PDB file of C-alpha atoms in Angstrom:
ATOM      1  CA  UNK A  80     -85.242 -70.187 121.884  1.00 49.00           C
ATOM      2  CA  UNK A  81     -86.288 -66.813 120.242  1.00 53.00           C
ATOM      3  CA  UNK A  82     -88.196 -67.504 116.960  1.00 56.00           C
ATOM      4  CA  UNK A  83     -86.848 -65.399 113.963  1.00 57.00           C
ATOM      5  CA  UNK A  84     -88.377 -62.446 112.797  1.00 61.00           C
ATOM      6  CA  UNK A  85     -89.231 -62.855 109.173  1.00 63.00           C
ATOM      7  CA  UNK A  86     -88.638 -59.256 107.091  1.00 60.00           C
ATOM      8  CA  UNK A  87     -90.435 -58.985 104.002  1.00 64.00           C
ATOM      9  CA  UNK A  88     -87.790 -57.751 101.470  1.00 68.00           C
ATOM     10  CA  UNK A  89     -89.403 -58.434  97.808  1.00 81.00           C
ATOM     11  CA  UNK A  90     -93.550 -58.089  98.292  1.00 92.00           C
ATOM     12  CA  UNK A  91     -95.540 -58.506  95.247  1.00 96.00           C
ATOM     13  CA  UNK A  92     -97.812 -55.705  94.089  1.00 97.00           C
ATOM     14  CA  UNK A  93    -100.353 -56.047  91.694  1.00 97.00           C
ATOM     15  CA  UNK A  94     -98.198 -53.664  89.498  1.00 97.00           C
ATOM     16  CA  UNK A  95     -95.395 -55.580  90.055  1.00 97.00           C
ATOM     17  CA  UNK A  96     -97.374 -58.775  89.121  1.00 98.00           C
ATOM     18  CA  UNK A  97     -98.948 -57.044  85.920  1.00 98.00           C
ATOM     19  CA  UNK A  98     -95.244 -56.102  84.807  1.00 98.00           C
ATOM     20  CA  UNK A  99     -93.860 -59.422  85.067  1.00 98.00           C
ATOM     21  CA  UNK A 100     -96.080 -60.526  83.030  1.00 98.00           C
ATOM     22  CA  UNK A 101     -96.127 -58.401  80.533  1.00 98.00           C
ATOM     23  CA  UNK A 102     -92.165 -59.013  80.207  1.00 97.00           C
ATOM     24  CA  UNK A 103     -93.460 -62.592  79.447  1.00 97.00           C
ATOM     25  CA  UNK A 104     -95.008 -61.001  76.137  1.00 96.00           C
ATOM     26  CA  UNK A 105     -98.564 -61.129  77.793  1.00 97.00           C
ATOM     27  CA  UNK A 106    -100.435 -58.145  75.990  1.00 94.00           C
ATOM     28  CA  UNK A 107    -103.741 -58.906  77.482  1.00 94.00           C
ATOM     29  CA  UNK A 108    -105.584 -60.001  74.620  1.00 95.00           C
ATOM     30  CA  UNK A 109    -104.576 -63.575  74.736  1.00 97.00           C
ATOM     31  CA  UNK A 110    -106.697 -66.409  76.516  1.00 98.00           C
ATOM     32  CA  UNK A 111    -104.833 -67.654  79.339  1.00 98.00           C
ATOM     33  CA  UNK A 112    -105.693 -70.904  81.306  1.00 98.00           C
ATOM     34  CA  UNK A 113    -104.089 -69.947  84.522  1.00 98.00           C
ATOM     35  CA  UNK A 114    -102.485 -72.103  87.232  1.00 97.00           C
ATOM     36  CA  UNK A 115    -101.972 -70.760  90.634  1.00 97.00           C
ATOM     37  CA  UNK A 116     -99.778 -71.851  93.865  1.00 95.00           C
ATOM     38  CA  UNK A 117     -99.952 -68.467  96.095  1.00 95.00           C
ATOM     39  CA  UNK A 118     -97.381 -70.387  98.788  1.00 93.00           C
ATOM     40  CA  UNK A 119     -94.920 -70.043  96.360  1.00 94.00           C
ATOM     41  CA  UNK A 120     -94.675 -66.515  96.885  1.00 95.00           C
ATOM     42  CA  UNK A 121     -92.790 -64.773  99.659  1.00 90.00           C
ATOM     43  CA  UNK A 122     -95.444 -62.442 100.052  1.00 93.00           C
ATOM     44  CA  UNK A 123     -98.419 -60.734  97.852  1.00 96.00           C
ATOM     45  CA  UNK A 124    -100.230 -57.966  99.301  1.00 96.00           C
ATOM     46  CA  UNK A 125    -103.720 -58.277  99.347  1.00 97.00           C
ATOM     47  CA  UNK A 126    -103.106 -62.161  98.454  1.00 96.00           C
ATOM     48  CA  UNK A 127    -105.062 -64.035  95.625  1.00 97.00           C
ATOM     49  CA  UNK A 128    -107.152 -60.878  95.483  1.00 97.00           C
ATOM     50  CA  UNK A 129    -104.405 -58.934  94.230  1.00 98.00           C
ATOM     51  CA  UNK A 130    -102.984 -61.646  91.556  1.00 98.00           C
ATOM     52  CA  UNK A 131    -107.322 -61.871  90.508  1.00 98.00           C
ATOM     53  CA  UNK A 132    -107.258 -58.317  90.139  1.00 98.00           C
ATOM     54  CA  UNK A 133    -103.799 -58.006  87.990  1.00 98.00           C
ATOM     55  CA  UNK A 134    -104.936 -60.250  85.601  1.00 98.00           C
ATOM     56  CA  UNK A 135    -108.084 -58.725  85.251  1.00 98.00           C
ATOM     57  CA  UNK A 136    -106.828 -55.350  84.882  1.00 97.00           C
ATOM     58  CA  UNK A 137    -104.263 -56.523  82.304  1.00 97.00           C
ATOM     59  CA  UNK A 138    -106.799 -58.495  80.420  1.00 97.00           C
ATOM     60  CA  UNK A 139    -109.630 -55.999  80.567  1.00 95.00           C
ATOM     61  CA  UNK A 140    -109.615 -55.364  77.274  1.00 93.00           C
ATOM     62  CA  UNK A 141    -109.948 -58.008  75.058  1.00 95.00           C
ATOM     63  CA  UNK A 142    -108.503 -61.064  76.907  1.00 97.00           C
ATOM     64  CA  UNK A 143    -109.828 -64.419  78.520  1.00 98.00           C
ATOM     65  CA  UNK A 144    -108.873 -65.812  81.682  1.00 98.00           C
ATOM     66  CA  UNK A 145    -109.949 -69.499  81.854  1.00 98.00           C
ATOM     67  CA  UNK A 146    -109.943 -71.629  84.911  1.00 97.00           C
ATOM     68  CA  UNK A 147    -110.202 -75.040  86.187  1.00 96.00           C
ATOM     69  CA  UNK A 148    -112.630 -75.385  89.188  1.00 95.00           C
ATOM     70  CA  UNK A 149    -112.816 -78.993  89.485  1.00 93.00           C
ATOM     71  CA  UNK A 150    -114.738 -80.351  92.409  1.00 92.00           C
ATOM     72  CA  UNK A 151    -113.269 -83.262  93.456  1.00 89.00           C
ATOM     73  CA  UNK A 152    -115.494 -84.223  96.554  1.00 91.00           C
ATOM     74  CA  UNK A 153    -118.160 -84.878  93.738  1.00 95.00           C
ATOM     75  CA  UNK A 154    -116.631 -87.837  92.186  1.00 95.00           C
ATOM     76  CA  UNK A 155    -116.536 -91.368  92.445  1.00 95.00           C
ATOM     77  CA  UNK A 156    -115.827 -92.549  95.739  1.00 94.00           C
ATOM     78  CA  UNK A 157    -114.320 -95.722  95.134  1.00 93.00           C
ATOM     79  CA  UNK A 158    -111.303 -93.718  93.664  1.00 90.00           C
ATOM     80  CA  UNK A 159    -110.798 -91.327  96.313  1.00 91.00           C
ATOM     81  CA  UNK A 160    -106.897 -91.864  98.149  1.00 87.00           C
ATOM     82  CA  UNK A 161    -106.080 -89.010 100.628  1.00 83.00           C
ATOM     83  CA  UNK A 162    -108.300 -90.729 102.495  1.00 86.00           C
ATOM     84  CA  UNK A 163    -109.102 -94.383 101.186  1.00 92.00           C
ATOM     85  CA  UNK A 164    -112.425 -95.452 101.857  1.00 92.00           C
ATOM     86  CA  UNK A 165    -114.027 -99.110 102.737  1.00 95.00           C
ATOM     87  CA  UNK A 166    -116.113-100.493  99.682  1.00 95.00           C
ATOM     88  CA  UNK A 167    -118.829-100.821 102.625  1.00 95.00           C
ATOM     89  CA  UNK A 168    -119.014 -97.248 102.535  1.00 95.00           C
ATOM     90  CA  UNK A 169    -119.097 -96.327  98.586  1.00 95.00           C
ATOM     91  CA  UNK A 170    -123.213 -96.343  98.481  1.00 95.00           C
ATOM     92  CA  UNK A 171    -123.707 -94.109 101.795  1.00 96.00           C
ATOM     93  CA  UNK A 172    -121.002 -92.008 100.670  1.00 96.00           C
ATOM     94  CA  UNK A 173    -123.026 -91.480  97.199  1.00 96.00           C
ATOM     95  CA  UNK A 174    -125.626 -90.506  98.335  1.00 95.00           C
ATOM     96  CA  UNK A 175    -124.356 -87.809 100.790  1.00 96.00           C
ATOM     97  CA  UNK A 176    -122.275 -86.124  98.514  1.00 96.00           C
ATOM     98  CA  UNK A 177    -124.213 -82.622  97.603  1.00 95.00           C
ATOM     99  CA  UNK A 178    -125.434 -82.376  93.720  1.00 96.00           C
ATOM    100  CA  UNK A 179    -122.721 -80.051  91.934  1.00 95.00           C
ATOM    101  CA  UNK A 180    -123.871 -75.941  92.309  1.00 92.00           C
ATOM    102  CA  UNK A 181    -121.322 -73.968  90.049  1.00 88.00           C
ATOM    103  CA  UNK A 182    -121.506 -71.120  93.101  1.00 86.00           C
ATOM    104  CA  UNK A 183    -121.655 -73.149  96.039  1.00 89.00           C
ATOM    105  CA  UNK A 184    -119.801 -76.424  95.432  1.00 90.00           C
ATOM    106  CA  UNK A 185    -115.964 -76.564  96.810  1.00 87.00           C
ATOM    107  CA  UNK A 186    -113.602 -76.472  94.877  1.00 87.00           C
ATOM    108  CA  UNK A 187    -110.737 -78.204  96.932  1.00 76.00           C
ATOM    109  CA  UNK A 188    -107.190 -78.461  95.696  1.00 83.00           C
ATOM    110  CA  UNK A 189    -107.269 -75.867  93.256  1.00 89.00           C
ATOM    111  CA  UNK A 190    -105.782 -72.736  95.449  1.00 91.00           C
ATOM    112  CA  UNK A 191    -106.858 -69.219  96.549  1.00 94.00           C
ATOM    113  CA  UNK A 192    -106.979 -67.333  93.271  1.00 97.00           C
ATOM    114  CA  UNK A 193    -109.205 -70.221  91.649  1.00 96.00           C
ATOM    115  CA  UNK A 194    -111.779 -69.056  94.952  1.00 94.00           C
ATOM    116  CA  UNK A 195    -111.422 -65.742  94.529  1.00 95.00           C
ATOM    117  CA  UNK A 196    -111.942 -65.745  90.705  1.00 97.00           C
ATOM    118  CA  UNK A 197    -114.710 -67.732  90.095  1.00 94.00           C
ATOM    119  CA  UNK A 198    -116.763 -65.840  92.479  1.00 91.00           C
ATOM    120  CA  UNK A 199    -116.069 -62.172  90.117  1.00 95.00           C
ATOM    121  CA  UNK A 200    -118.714 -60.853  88.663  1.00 95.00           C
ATOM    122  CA  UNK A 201    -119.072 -61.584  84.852  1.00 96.00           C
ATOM    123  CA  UNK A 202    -117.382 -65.114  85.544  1.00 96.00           C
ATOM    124  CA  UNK A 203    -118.877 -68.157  83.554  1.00 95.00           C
ATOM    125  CA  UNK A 204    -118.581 -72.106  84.854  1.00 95.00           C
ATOM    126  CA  UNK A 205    -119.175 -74.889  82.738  1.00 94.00           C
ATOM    127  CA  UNK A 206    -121.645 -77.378  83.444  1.00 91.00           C
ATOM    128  CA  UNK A 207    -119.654 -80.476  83.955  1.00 96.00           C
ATOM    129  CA  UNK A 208    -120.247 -81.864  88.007  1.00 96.00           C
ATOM    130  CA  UNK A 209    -116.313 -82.499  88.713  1.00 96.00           C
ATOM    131  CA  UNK A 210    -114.090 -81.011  86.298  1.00 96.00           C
ATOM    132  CA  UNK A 211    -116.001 -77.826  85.358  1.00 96.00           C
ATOM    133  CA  UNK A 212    -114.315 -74.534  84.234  1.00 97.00           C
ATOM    134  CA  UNK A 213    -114.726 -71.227  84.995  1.00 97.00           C
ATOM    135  CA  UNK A 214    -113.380 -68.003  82.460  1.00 98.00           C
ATOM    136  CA  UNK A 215    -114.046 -63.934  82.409  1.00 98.00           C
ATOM    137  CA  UNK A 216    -113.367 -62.124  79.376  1.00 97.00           C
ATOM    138  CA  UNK A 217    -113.729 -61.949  75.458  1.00 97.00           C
ATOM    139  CA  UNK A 218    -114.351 -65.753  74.827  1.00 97.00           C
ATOM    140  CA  UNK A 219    -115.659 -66.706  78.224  1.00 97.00           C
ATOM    141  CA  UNK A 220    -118.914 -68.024  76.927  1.00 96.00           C
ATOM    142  CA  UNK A 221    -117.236 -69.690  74.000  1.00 96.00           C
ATOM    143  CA  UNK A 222    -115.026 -71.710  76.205  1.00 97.00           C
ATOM    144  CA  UNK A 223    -117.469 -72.799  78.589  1.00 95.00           C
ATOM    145  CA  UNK A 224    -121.171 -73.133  76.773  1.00 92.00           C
ATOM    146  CA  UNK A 225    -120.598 -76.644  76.337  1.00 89.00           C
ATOM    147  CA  UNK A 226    -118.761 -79.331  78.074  1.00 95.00           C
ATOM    148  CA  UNK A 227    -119.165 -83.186  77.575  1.00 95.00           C
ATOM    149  CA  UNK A 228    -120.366 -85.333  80.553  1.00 95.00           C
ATOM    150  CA  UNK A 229    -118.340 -88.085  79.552  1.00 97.00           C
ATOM    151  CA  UNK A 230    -114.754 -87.650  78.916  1.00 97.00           C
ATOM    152  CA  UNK A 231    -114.948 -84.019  80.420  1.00 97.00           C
ATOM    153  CA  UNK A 232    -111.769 -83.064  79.000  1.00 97.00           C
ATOM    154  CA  UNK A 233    -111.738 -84.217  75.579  1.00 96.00           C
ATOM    155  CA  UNK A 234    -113.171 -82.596  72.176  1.00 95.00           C
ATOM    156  CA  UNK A 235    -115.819 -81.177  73.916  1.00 95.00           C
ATOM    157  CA  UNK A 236    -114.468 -79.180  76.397  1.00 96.00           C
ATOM    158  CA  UNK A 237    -113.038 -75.842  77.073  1.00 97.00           C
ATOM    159  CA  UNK A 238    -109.690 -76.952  76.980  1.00 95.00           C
ATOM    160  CA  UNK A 239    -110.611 -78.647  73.399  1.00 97.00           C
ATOM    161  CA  UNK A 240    -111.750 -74.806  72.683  1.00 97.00           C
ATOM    162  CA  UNK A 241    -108.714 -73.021  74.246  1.00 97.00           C
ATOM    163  CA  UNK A 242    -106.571 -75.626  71.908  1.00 98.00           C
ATOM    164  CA  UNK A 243    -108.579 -73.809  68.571  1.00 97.00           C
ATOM    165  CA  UNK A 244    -108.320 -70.757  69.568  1.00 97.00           C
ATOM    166  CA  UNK A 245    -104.229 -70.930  69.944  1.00 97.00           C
ATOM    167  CA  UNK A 246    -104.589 -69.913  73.998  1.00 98.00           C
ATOM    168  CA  UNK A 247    -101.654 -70.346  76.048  1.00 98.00           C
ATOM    169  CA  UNK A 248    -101.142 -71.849  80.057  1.00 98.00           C
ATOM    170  CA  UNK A 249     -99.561 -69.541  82.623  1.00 98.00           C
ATOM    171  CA  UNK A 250     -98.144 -71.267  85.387  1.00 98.00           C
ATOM    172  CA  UNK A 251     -97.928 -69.178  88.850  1.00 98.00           C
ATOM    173  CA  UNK A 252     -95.665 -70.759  90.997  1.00 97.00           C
ATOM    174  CA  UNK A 253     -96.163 -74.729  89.851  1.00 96.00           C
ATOM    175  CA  UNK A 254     -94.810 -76.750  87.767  1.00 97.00           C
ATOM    176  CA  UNK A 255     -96.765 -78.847  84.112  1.00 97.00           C
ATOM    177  CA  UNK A 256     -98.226 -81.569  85.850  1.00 96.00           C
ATOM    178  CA  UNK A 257    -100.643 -78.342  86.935  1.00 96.00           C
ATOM    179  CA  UNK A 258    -101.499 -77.722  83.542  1.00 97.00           C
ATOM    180  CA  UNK A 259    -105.030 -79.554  82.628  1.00 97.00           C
ATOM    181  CA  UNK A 260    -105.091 -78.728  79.118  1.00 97.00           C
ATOM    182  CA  UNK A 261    -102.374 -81.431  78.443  1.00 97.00           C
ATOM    183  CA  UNK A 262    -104.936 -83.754  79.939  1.00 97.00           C
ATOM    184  CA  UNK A 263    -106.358 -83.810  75.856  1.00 97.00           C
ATOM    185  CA  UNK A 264    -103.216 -85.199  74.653  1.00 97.00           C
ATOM    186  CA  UNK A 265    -104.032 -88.196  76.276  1.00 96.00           C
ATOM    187  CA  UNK A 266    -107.811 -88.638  74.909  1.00 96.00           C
ATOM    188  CA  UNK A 267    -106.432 -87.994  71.400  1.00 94.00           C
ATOM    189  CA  UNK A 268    -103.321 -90.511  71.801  1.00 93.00           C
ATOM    190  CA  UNK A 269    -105.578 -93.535  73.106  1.00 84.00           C
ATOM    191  CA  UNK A 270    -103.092 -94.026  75.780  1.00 87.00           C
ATOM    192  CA  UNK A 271    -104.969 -94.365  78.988  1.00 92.00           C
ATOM    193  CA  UNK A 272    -107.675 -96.833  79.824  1.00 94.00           C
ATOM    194  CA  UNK A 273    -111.351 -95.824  80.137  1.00 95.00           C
ATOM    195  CA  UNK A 274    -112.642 -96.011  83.411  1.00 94.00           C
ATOM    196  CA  UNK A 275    -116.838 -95.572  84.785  1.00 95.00           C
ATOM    197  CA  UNK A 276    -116.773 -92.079  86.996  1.00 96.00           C
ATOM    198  CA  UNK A 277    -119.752 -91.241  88.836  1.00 97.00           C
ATOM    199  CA  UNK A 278    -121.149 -87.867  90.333  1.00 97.00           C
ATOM    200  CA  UNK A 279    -124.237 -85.897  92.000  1.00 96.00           C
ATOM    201  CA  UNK A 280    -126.635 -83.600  89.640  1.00 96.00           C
ATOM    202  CA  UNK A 281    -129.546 -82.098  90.000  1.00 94.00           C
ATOM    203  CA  UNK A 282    -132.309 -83.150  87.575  1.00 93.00           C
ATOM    204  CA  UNK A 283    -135.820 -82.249  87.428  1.00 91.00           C
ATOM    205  CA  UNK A 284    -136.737 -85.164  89.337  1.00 89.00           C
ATOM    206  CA  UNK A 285    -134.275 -84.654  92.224  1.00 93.00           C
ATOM    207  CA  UNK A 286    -130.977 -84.780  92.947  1.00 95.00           C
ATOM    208  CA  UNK A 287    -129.277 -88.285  91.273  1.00 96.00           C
ATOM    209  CA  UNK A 288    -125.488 -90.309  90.989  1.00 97.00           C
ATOM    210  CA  UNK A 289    -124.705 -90.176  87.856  1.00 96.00           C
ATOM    211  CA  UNK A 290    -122.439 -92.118  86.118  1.00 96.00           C
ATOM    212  CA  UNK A 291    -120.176 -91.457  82.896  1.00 97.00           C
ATOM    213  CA  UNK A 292    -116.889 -92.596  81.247  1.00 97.00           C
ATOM    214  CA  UNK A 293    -113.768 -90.729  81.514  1.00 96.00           C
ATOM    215  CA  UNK A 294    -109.929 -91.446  81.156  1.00 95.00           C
ATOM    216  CA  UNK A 295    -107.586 -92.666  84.090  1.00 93.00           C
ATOM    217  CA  UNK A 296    -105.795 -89.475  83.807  1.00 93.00           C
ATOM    218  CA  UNK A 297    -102.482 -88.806  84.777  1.00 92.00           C
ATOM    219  CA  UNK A 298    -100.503 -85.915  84.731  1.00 93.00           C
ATOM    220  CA  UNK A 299     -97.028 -86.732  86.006  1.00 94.00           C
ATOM    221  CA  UNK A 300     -95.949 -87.447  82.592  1.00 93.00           C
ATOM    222  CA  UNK A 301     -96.222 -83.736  81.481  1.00 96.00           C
ATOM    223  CA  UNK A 302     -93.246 -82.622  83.618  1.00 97.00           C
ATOM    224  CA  UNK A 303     -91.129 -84.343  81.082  1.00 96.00           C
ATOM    225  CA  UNK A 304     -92.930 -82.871  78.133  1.00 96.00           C
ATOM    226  CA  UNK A 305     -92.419 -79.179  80.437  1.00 97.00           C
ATOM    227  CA  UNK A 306     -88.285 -80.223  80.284  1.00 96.00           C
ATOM    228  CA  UNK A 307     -88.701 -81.836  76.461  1.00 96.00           C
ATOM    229  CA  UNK A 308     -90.178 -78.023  75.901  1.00 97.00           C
ATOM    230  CA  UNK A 309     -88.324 -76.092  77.778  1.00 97.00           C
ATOM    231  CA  UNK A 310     -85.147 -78.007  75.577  1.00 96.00           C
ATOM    232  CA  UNK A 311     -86.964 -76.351  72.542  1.00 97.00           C
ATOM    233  CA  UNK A 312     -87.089 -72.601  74.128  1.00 97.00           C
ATOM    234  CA  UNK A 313     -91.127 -73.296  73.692  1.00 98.00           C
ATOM    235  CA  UNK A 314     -91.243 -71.966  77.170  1.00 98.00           C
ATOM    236  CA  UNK A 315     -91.017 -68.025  78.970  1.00 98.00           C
ATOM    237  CA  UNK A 316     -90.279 -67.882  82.549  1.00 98.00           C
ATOM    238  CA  UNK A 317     -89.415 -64.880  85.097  1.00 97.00           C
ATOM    239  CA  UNK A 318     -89.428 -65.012  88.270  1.00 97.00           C
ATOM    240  CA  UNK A 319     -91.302 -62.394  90.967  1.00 96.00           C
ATOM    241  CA  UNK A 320     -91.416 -62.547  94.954  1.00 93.00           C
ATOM    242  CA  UNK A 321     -89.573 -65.603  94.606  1.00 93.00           C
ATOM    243  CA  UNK A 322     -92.113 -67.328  92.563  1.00 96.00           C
ATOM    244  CA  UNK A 323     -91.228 -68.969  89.094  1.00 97.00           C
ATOM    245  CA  UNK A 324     -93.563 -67.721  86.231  1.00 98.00           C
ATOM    246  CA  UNK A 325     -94.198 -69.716  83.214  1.00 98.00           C
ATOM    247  CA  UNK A 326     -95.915 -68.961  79.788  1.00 98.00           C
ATOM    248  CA  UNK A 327     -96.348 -71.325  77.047  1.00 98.00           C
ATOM    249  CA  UNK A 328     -98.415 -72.181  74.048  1.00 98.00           C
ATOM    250  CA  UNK A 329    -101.343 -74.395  74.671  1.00 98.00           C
ATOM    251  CA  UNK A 330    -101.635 -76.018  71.502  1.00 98.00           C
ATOM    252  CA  UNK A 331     -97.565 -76.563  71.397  1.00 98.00           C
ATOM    253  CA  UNK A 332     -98.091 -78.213  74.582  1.00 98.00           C
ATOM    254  CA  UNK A 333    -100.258 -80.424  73.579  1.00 98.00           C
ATOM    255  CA  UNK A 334     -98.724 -81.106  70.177  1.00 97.00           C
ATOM    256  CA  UNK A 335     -95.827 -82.172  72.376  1.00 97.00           C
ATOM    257  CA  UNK A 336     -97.136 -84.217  74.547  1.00 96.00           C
ATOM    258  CA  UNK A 337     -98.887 -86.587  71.785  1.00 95.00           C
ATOM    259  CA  UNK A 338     -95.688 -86.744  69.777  1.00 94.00           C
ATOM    260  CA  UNK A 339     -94.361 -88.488  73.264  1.00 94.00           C
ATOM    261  CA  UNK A 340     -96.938 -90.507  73.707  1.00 93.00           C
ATOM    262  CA  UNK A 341     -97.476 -91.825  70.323  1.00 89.00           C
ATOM    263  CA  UNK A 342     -93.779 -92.701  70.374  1.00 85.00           C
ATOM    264  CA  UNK A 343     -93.492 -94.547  73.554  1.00 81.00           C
ATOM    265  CA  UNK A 344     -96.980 -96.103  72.663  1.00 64.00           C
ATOM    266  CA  UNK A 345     -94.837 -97.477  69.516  1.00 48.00           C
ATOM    267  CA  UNK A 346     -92.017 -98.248  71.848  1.00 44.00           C
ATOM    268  CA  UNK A 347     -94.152-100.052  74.197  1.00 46.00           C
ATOM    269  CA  UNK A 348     -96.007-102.124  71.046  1.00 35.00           C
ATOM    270  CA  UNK A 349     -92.479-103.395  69.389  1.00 37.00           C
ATOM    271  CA  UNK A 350     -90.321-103.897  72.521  1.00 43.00           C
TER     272      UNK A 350
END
């Protein structure tokens, strides 16, 4: 049988990206922690280049673009799933993992335009070995000058800072349980249990594991908070190429999201 022919009939442009997102009310001086799933476009010429350079170009001028880069091979192996490992292997696993290098560390899971960005000139990466940030822009250093080694994404953190400074998550092509700057809701409701992470640095005296305390995070729960929102008209969407668009307020977000989970916590304590 004859495969199909695919016709491109919608391709994204980088001026078609930077209108639809100005029809979301983006003026380019906001801070935006972005979210990216290029597959869920039909087609983008010049690919995540083209969606780094729109919002760039649109944000030029006062704006922030802020960016999880989380490395996720440098963590601790006895919680890694897609693949297990054997307990056997935890130690000699430790101690091959590479010590966390802002430039040079992958940065797995986290999409094209998350590569493509973080390698820009004038981008700045936080510090922390697994869930580290990277932002360009107006407030880049403030959001990323200091972030906590334990509980990476709590107080002290950039998404802490892009809570303060009233930022706001755009979603390209996925869905809330993308957005990590819910993640705080849950270290300010005291609803998850605290676990011992682990990861590779680089110290003065050599490379070392190092261990620290963080959350069992988990994000499912924010795609009802995203429909609990969206119920509320808290939420701007379009759509381009195909791909769904979404703008929202981070701190409304996360406002949300402890209201739930104080409320089933409550729930959960009288049932």
């Amino acid at each position: 049988m004859t495969e199909m022919k695919r016709t491109v009939s919608d391709p994204v442009t980088k001026d078609s990206f930077i209108q639809a997102l100005k029809s979301l009310g983006i003026t380019g001086n906001q801070i935006l922690e972005v979210h990216s799933q290029m597959s869920s476009f039909g087609c983008v010429i010049g690919g995540a280049r083209t969606i780094v350079d729109g919002l760039m170009e649109l944000c030029e001028n006062g704006g922030t673009i802020l960016m999880p880069t989380q490395s996720v091979d440098n963590s601790e192996p006895s919680d890694w799933e897609y693949p297990a490992v054997a307990p056997t292997l935890y130690k000699e696993i430790r101690e091959a993992i590479p010590a966390y290098d802002a430039k040079t560390s992958n940065v797995h899971y986290m999409g094209s335009v998350v590569e493509n960005f973080r390698l820009r000139d004038g981008v700045i990466t936080s510090s922390h070995p697994t869930y580290s940030y990277s932002a360009w822009g107006r407030y880049a250093r403030l959001l990323c000058n200091h972030q906590s080694t334990h509980f990476p994404l709590a107080d002290e953190s950039p998404t802490a800072r892009l809570y303060e400074l009233k930022g706001y998550v755009l979603l390209i092509g996925c869905d809330f349980d993308s957005a990590t700057c819910m993640h705080l809701a849950e270290y300010r409701s005291d609803c998850r249990p605290i676990g011992i992470q682990g990861a590779k640095v680089k110290t003065a005296e050599g490379d070392v594991w190092r261990k620290y305390l963080d959350l069992q995070l988990d994000s499912d729960i924010f795609l009802k908070v995203g429909q609990m929102m969206r119920k509320k008209n808290m939420v701007r969407e379009t759509m381009l190429g195909g791909c769904k668009i979404t703008l929202f307020s981070a701190a409304n977000a996360i406002d949300e999201a402890m209201r739930y989970f104080d409320k089933t916590m409550v729930y959960d304590l009288y049932r």
